[in-house]
Coordinates of C-alpha atoms and ligand atoms in Angstrom, one line a residue:
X1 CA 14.0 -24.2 3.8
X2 CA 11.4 -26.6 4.6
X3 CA 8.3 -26.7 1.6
X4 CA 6.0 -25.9 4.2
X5 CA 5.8 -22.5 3.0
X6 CA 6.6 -20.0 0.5
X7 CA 9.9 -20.2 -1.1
X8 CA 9.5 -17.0 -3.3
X9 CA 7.4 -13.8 -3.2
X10 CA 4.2 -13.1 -5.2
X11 CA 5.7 -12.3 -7.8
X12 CA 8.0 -15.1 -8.1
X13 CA 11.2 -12.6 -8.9
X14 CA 12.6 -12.9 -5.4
X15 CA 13.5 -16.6 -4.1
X16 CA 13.8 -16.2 -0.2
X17 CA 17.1 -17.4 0.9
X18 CA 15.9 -18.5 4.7
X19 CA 17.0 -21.8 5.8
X20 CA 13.8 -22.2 8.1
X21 CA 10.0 -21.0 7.9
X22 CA 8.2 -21.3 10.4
X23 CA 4.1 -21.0 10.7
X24 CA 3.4 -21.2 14.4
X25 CA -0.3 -21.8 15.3
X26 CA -0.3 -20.6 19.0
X27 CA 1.7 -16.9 20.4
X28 CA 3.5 -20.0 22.4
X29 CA 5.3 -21.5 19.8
X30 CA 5.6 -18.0 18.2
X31 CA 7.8 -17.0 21.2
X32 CA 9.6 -19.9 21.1
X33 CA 10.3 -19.9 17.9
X34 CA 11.6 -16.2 17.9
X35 CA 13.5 -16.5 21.4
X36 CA 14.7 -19.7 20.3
X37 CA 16.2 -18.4 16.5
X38 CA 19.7 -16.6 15.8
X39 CA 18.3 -14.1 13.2
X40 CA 14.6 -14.1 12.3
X41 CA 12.5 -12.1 9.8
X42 CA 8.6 -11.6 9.7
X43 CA 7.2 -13.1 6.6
X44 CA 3.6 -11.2 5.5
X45 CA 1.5 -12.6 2.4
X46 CA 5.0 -12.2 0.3
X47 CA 3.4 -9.4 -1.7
X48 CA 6.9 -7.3 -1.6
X49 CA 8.9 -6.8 -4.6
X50 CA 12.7 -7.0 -3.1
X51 CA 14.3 -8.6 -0.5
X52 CA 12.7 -6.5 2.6
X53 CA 10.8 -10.0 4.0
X54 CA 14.2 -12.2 3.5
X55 CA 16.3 -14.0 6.2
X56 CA 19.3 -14.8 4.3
X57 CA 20.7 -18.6 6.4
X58 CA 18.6 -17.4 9.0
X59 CA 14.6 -17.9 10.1
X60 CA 11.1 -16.3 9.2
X61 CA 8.2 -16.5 10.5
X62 CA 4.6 -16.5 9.5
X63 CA 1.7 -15.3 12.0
X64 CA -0.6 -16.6 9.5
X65 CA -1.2 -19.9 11.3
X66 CA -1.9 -18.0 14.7
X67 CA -5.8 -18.0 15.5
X68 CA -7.8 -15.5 13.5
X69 CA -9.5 -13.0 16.0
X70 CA -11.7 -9.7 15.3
X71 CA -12.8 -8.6 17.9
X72 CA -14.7 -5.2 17.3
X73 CA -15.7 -2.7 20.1
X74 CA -18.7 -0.7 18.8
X75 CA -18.6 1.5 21.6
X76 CA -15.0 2.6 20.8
X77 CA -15.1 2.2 16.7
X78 CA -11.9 -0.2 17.2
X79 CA -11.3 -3.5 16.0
X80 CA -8.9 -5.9 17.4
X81 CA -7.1 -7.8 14.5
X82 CA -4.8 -11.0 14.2
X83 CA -1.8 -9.0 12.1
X84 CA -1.6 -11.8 9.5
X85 CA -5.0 -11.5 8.5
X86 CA -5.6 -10.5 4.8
X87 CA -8.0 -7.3 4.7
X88 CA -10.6 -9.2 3.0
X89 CA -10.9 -11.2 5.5
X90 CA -11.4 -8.5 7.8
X91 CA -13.3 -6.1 5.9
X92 CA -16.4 -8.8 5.7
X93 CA -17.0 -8.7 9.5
X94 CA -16.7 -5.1 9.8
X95 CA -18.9 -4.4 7.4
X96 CA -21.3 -6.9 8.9
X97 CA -20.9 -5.0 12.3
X98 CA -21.9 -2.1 10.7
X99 CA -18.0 -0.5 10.2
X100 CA -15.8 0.2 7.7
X101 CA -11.6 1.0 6.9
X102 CA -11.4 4.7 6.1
X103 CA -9.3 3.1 2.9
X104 CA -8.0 -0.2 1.1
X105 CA -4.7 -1.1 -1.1
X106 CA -5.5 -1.7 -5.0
X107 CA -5.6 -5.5 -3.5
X108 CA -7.1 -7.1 -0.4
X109 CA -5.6 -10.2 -0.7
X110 CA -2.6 -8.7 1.6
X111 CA -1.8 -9.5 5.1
X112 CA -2.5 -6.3 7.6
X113 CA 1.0 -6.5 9.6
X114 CA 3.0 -6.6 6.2
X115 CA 1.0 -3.8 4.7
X116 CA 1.3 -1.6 7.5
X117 CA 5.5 -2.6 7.8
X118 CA 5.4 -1.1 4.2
X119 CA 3.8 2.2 4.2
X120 CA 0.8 0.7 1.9
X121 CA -1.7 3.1 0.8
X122 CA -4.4 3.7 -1.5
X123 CA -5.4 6.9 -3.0
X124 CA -7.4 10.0 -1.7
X125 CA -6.4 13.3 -1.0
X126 CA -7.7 12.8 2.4
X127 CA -6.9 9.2 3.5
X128 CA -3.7 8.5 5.0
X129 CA -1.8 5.2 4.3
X130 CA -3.3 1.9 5.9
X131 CA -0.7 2.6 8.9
X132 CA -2.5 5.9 9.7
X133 CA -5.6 3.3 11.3
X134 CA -3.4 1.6 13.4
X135 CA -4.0 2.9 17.1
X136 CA -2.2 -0.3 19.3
X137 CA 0.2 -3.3 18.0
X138 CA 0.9 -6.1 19.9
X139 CA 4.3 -8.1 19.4
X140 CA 7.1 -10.3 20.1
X141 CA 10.7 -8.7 20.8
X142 CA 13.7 -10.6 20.5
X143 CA 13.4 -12.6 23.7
X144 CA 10.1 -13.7 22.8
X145 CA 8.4 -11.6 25.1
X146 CA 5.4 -10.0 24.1
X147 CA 5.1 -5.8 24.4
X148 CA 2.4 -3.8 23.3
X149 CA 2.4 0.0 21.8
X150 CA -0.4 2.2 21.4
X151 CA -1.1 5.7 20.2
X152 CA -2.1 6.8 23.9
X153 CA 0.5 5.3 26.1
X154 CA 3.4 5.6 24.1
X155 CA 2.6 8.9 22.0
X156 CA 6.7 9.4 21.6
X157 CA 7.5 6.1 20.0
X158 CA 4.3 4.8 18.6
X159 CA 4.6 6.8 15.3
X160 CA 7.8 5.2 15.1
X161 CA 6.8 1.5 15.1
X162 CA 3.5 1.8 13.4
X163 CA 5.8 1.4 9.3
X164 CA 8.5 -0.6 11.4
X165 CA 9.7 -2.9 8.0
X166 CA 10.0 -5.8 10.5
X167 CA 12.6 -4.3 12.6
X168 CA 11.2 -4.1 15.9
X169 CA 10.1 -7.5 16.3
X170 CA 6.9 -9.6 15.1
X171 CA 3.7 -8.4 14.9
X172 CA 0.7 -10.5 16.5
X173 CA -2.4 -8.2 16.4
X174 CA -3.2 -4.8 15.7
X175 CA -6.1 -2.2 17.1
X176 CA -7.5 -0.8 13.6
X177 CA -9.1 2.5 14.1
X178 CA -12.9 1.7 12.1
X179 CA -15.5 5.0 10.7
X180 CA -19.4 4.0 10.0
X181 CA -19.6 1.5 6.9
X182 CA -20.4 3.7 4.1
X183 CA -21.4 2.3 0.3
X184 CA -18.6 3.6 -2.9
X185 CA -19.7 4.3 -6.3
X186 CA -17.1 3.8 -9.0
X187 CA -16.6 4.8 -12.1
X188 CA -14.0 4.8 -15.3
X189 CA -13.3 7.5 -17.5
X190 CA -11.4 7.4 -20.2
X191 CA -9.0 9.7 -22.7
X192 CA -7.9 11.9 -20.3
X193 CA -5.4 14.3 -21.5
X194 CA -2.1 14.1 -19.4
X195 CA -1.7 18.1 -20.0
X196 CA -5.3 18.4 -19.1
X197 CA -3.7 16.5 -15.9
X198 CA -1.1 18.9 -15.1
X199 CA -3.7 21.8 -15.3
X200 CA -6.3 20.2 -13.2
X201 CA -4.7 17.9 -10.8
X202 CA -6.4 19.4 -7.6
X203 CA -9.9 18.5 -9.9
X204 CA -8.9 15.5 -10.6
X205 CA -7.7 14.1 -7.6
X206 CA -10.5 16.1 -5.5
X207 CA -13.0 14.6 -6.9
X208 CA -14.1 11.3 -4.8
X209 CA -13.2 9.7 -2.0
X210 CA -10.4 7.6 -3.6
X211 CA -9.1 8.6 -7.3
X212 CA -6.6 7.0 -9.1
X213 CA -5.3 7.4 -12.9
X214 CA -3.4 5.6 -15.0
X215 CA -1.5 5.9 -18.2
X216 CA 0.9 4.1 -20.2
X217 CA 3.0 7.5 -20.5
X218 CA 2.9 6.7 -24.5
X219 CA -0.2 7.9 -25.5
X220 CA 0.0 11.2 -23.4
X221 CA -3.7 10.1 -22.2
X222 CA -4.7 8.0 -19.0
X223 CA -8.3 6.9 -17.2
X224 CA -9.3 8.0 -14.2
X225 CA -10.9 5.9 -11.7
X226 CA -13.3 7.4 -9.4
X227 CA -14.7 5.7 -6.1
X228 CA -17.0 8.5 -4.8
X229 CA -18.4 7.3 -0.9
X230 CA -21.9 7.1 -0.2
X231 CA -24.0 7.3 2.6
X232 CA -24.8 3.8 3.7
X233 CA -28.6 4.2 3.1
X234 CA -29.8 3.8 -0.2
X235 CA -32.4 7.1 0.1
X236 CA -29.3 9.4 0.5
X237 CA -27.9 8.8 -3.0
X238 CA -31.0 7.1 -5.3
X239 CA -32.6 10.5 -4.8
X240 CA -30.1 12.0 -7.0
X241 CA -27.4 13.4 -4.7
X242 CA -24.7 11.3 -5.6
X243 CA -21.5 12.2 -3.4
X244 CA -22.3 12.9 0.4
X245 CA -19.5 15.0 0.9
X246 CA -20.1 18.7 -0.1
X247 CA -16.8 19.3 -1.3
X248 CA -16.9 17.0 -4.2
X249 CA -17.5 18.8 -6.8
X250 CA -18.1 16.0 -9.8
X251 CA -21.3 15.0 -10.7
X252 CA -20.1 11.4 -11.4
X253 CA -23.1 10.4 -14.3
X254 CA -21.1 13.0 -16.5
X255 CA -20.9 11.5 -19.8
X256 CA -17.7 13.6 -20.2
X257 CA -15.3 14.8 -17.8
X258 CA -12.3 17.4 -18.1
X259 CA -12.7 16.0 -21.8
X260 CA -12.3 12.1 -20.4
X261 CA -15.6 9.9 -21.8
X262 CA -17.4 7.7 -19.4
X263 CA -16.2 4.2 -20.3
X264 CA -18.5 2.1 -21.9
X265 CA -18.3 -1.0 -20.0
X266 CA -16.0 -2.5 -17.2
X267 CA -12.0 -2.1 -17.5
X268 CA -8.8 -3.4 -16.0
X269 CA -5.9 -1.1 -15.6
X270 CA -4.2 -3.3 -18.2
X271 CA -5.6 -2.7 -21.4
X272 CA -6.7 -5.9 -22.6
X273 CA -6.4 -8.0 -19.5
X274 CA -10.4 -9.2 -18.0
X275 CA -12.0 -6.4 -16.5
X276 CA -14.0 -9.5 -14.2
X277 CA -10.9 -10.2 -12.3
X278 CA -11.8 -6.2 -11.3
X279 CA -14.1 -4.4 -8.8
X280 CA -18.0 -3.3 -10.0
X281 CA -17.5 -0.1 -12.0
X282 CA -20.5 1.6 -14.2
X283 CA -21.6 3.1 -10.8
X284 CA -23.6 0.6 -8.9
X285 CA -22.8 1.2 -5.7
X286 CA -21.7 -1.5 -3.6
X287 CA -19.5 -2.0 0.2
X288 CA -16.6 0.0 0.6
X289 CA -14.5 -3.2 0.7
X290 CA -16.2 -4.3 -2.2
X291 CA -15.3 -1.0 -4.7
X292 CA -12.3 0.5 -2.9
X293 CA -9.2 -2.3 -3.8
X294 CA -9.1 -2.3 -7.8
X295 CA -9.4 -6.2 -7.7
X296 CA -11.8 -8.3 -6.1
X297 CA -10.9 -10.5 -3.2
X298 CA -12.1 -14.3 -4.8
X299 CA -9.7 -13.1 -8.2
X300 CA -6.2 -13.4 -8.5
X301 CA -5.3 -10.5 -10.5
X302 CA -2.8 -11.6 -12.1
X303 CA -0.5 -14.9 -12.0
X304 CA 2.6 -12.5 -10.7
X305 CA 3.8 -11.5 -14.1
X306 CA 4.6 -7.8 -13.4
X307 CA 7.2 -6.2 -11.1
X308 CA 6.4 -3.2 -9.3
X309 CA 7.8 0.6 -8.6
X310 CA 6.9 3.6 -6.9
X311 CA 7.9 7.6 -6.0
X312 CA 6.3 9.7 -3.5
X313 CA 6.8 13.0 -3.7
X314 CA 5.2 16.2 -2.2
X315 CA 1.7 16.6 -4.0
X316 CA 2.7 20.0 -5.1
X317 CA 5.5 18.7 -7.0
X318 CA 3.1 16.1 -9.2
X319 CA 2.8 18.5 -12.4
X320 CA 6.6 18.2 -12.6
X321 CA 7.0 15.0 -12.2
X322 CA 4.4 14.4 -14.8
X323 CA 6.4 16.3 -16.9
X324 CA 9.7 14.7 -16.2
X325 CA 8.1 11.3 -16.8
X326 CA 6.4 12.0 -19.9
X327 CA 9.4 12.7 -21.4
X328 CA 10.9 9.9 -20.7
X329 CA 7.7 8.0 -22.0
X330 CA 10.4 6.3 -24.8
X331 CA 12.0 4.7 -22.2
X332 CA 9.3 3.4 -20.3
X333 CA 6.8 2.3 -22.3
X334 CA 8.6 -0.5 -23.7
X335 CA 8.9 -2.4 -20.0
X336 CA 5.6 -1.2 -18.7
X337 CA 2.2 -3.1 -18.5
X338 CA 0.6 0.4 -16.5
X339 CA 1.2 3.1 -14.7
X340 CA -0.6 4.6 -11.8
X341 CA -1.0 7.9 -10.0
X342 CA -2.7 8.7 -6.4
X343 CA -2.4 11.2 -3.6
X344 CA -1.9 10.2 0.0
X345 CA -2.9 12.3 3.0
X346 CA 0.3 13.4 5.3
X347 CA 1.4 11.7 8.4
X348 CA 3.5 11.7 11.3
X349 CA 4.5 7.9 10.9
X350 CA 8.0 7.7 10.9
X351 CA 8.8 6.1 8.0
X352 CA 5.8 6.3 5.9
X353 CA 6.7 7.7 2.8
X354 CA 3.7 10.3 3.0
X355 CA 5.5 11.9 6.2
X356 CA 5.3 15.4 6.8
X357 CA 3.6 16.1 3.4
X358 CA 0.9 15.5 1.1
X359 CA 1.9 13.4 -1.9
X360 CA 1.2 12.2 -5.3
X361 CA 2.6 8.6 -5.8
X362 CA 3.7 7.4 -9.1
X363 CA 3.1 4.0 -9.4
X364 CA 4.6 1.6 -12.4
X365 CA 3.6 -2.2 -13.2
X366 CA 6.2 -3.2 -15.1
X367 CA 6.7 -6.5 -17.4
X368 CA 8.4 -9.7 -15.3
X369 CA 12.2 -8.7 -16.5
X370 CA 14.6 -7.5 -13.7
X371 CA 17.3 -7.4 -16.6
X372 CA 15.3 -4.8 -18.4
X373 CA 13.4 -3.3 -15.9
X374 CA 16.2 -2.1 -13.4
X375 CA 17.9 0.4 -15.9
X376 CA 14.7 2.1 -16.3
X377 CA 13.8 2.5 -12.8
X378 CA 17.0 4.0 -12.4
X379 CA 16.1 6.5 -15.1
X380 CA 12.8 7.4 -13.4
X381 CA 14.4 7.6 -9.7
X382 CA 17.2 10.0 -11.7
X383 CA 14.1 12.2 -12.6
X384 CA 12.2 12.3 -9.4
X385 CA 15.3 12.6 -6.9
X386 CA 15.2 16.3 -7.5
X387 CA 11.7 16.0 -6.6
X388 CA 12.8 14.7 -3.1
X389 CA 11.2 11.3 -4.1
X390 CA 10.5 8.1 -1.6
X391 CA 10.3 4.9 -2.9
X392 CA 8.2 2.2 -1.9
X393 CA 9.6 0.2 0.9
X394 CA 8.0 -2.9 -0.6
X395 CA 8.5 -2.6 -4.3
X396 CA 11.4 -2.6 -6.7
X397 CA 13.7 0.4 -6.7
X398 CA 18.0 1.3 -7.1
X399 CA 18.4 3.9 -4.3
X400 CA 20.8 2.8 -1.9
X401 CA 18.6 2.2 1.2
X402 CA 21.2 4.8 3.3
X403 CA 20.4 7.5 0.6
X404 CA 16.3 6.5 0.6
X405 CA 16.8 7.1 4.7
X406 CA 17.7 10.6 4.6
X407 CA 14.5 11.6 2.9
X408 CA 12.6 11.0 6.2
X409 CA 13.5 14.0 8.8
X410 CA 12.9 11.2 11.8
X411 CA 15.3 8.5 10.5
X412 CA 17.8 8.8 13.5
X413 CA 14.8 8.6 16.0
X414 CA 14.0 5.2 14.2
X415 CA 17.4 3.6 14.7
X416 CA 17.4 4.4 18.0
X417 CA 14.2 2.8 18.3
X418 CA 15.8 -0.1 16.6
X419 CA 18.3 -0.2 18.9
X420 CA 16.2 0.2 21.9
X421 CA 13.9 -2.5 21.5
X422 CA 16.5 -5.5 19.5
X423 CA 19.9 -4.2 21.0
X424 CA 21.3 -7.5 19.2
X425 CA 20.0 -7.1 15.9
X426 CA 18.0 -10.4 15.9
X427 CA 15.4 -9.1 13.3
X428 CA 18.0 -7.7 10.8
X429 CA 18.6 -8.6 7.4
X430 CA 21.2 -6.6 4.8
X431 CA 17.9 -4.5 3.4
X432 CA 17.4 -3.2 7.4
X433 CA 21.4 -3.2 8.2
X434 CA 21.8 -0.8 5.0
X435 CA 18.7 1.3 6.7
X436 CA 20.1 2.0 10.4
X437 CA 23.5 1.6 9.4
X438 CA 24.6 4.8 10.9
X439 CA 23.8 3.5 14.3
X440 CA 26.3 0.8 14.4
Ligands
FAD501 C1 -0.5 -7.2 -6.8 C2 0.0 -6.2 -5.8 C3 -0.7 -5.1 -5.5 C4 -0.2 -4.1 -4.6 N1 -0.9 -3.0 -4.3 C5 -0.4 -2.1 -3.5 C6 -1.1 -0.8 -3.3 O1 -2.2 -0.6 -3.8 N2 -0.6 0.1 -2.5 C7 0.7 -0.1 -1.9 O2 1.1 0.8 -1.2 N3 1.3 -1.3 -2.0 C8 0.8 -2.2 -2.8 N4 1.5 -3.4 -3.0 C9 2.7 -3.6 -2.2 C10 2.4 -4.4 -0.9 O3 1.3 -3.8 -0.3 C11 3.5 -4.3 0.1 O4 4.7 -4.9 -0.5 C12 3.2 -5.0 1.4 O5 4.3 -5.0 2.3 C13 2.8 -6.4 1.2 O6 2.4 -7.0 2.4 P1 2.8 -8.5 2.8 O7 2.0 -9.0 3.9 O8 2.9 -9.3 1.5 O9 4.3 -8.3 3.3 P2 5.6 -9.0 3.0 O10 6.1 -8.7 1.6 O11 5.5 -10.4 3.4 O12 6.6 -8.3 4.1 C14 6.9 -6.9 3.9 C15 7.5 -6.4 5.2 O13 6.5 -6.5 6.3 C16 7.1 -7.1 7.4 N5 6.1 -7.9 8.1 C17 5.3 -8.8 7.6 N6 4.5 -9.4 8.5 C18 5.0 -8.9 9.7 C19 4.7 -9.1 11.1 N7 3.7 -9.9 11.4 N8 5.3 -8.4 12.0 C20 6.3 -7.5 11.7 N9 6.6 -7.3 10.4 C21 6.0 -7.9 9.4 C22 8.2 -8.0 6.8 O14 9.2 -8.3 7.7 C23 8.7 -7.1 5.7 O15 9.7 -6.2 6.2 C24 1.0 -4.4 -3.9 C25 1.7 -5.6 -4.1 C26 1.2 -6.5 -5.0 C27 1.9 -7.8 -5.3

């Protein structure tokens, strides 16, 4: 493969076996390039954990080099988007135009097409994944000819394409549904009790716009991050109202919380690692874009030392699943930098691991050892399979992909969207061949 681009992911734990990138700068030599290639793959910001992005012998393709375009209609709240865009780089000039994303990933430094592929999410009880704002795609089939898929014309197949892992073709530009730019407070408290958890979950996880906690399993406690959502002007909340949205019911200046203290000064998930790589906490409040990701845009968070792993399951199930992983806290402590839990609205995306149900996601950053790592996520997935869990499409997990398929009720309608739109398998590598096997 030529050095011209990435030859591993992130992380650094997956070297991409391609024989070609390629980083067109025009939809022109994007079509060539695909109509011109035996077997090609989309490559995003390489942010994936396993071997979803690779082209084993064969091509990928960047649309990172393809102009940069948003383009946002104020009448209609939607903003036209280049698909290999980053989301910080979009959020700036939505905000600026007076808009915001209903919600953000823990990072922004990943591209929009190869979040949405995924399933990415952050947390809230009532904010889908990133896919859910995704209203049109535009993209390049096998033959290099350019189709485009929206919610309104194609109401039967769109929530098929929307979490597509690649497999329909390359994406050029999405239409991102936007709501009014609102301001996010944040805050950390610490010491929860992961009983206190269990009992309260609904309280917990109720309680702001976004919430996320995590916890190393060990200690039985975890810290809860809230990000409650503000009205844009500054009267609304410095008059003492803090959360605009009457069915919040935490005051967030609470010194103490469900028995969890306020921290006393800005955190990082990872204990010990610099809270200043990390988003304003202490509850100053700031852009949605600039609270809502964990880690600030002009940071890298970390230098890719960490896998990742992570289970959906339905939300009602969460208190078990807390108790399943708990006791296997031995185990997973020793190979874990953090864990973290949110809750994801339901869809009707395909192949969004939040389909059909409200979930609780169970989220694990583990140290950089695949050796050590892999039994361990096999123990968890053990666990949670009762549990009907998902895994991640993007992160590290042991369920054979056919077996990770029949957890989503619309699976068959998905390969025969595969089949429909590349008959000849030109975007398939083994990760997609294991997933629509049953179709060939
Ligand atoms: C530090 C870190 C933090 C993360 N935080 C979160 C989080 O908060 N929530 C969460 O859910 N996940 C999170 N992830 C996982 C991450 O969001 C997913 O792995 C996501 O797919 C990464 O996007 P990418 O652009 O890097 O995609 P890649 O890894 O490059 O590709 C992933 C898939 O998208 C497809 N794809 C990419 N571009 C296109 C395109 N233009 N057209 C068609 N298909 C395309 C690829 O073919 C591949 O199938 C995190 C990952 C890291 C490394």
């Amino acid at each position: 493969m030529p050095t011209t681009g990435t030859p591993t992911n992130w992380a650094g734990n997956i070297t991409f076996t391609a024989a070609r990138l390629h980083r067109p700068d025009s939809l022109g030599a994007l079509r060539a390039a695909v109509a011109g290639a035996e077997r090609v793959r989309a490559l995003g910001s390489g942010h994936s954990f396993n071997r979803i992005a690779d082209a084993p012998g064969a091509d990928l393709v960047s649309v990172a080099g393809l102009p940069p375009v948003v383009e946002i209609d104020t009448s209609a709240g939607v903003a036209l988007v280049s698909a290999g865009l980053r989301y910080a780089a979009v959020a700036e000039h939505l905000d600026r135009a007076g808009f915001a994303l209903p919600n953000l990933a823990s990072l922004p430094h990943i591209s929009i097409a190869g979040a949405c592929a995924t399933g990415t999410h952050g947390s809230g009880d009532r904010n889908g994944g990133l896919a859910t704002a995704v209203s049109a795609l535009r993209l390049v089939g096998p033959d290099g000819a350019v189709a485009e898929l929206s919610r309104a014309a194609d109401p039967e197949s769109f929530p098929g394409a929307v979490v597509g892992l690649g497999a329909l073709g390359v994406v050029t530009s999405v239409a991102l549904d936007l709501v009014p730019a609102f301001d996010v407070a944040q805050y950390v408290y610490e010491g929860l009790g992961l009983d206190r958890l269990a009992e309260d979950f609904d309280a917990v996880f109720g309680a702001g716009h976004s919430v996320s906690v995590f916890t190393d399993w060990a200690s039985g406690e975890g810290s809860i991050w809230l990000k409650l959502r503000l009205e844009r002007d500054p009267d609304a909340y410095l008059g003492g109202g803090l959360d605009t949205d009457a069915e919040f019911a935490v005051k967030a200046p609470e010194p103490v919380w469900l028995g969890a203290r306020r921290a006393a000064g800005p955190r990082h998930p990872v204990p010990g690692m610099p809270a200043e790589y990390c988003t304003e906490q202490g509850g100053l409040p700031g852009p949605w874009h600039e609270r809502l990701p964990h880690f600030r845009p002009d940071f890298t968070p970390s230098s890719g030392e960490e896998l990742q792993s992570e289970f959906f399951v339905p939300r009602a199930a969460a208190p078990r699943a807390l108790a399943e992983l708990r006791s296997l806290a031995g185990r997973i402590a020793p190979v874990l930098q953090i864990s973290e839990i949110r809750t994801i609205a339901a869809d009707d995306l395909w192949l969004s691991p939040s389909h059909g149900r409200d979930s609780a996601a169970f989220h694990f950053t583990w140290v950089k050892d695949t050796e050590a790592v892999l039994p361990v996520v096999a123990a968890v997935e053990e666990r949670l399979a009762p549990l009907g869990a998902r895994p991640h499409w993007g992160k590290v997990f042991t369920t054979p992909l056919e077996q990770a398929a029949a957890l989503y009720p619309r699976i068959d309608d998905f390969r025969r969207l595969v089949a429909e739109r590349d008959p000849g398998g030109k975007f398939r590598n083994p990760y997609l061949a294991a997933l629509v096997a049953r179709t060939e």
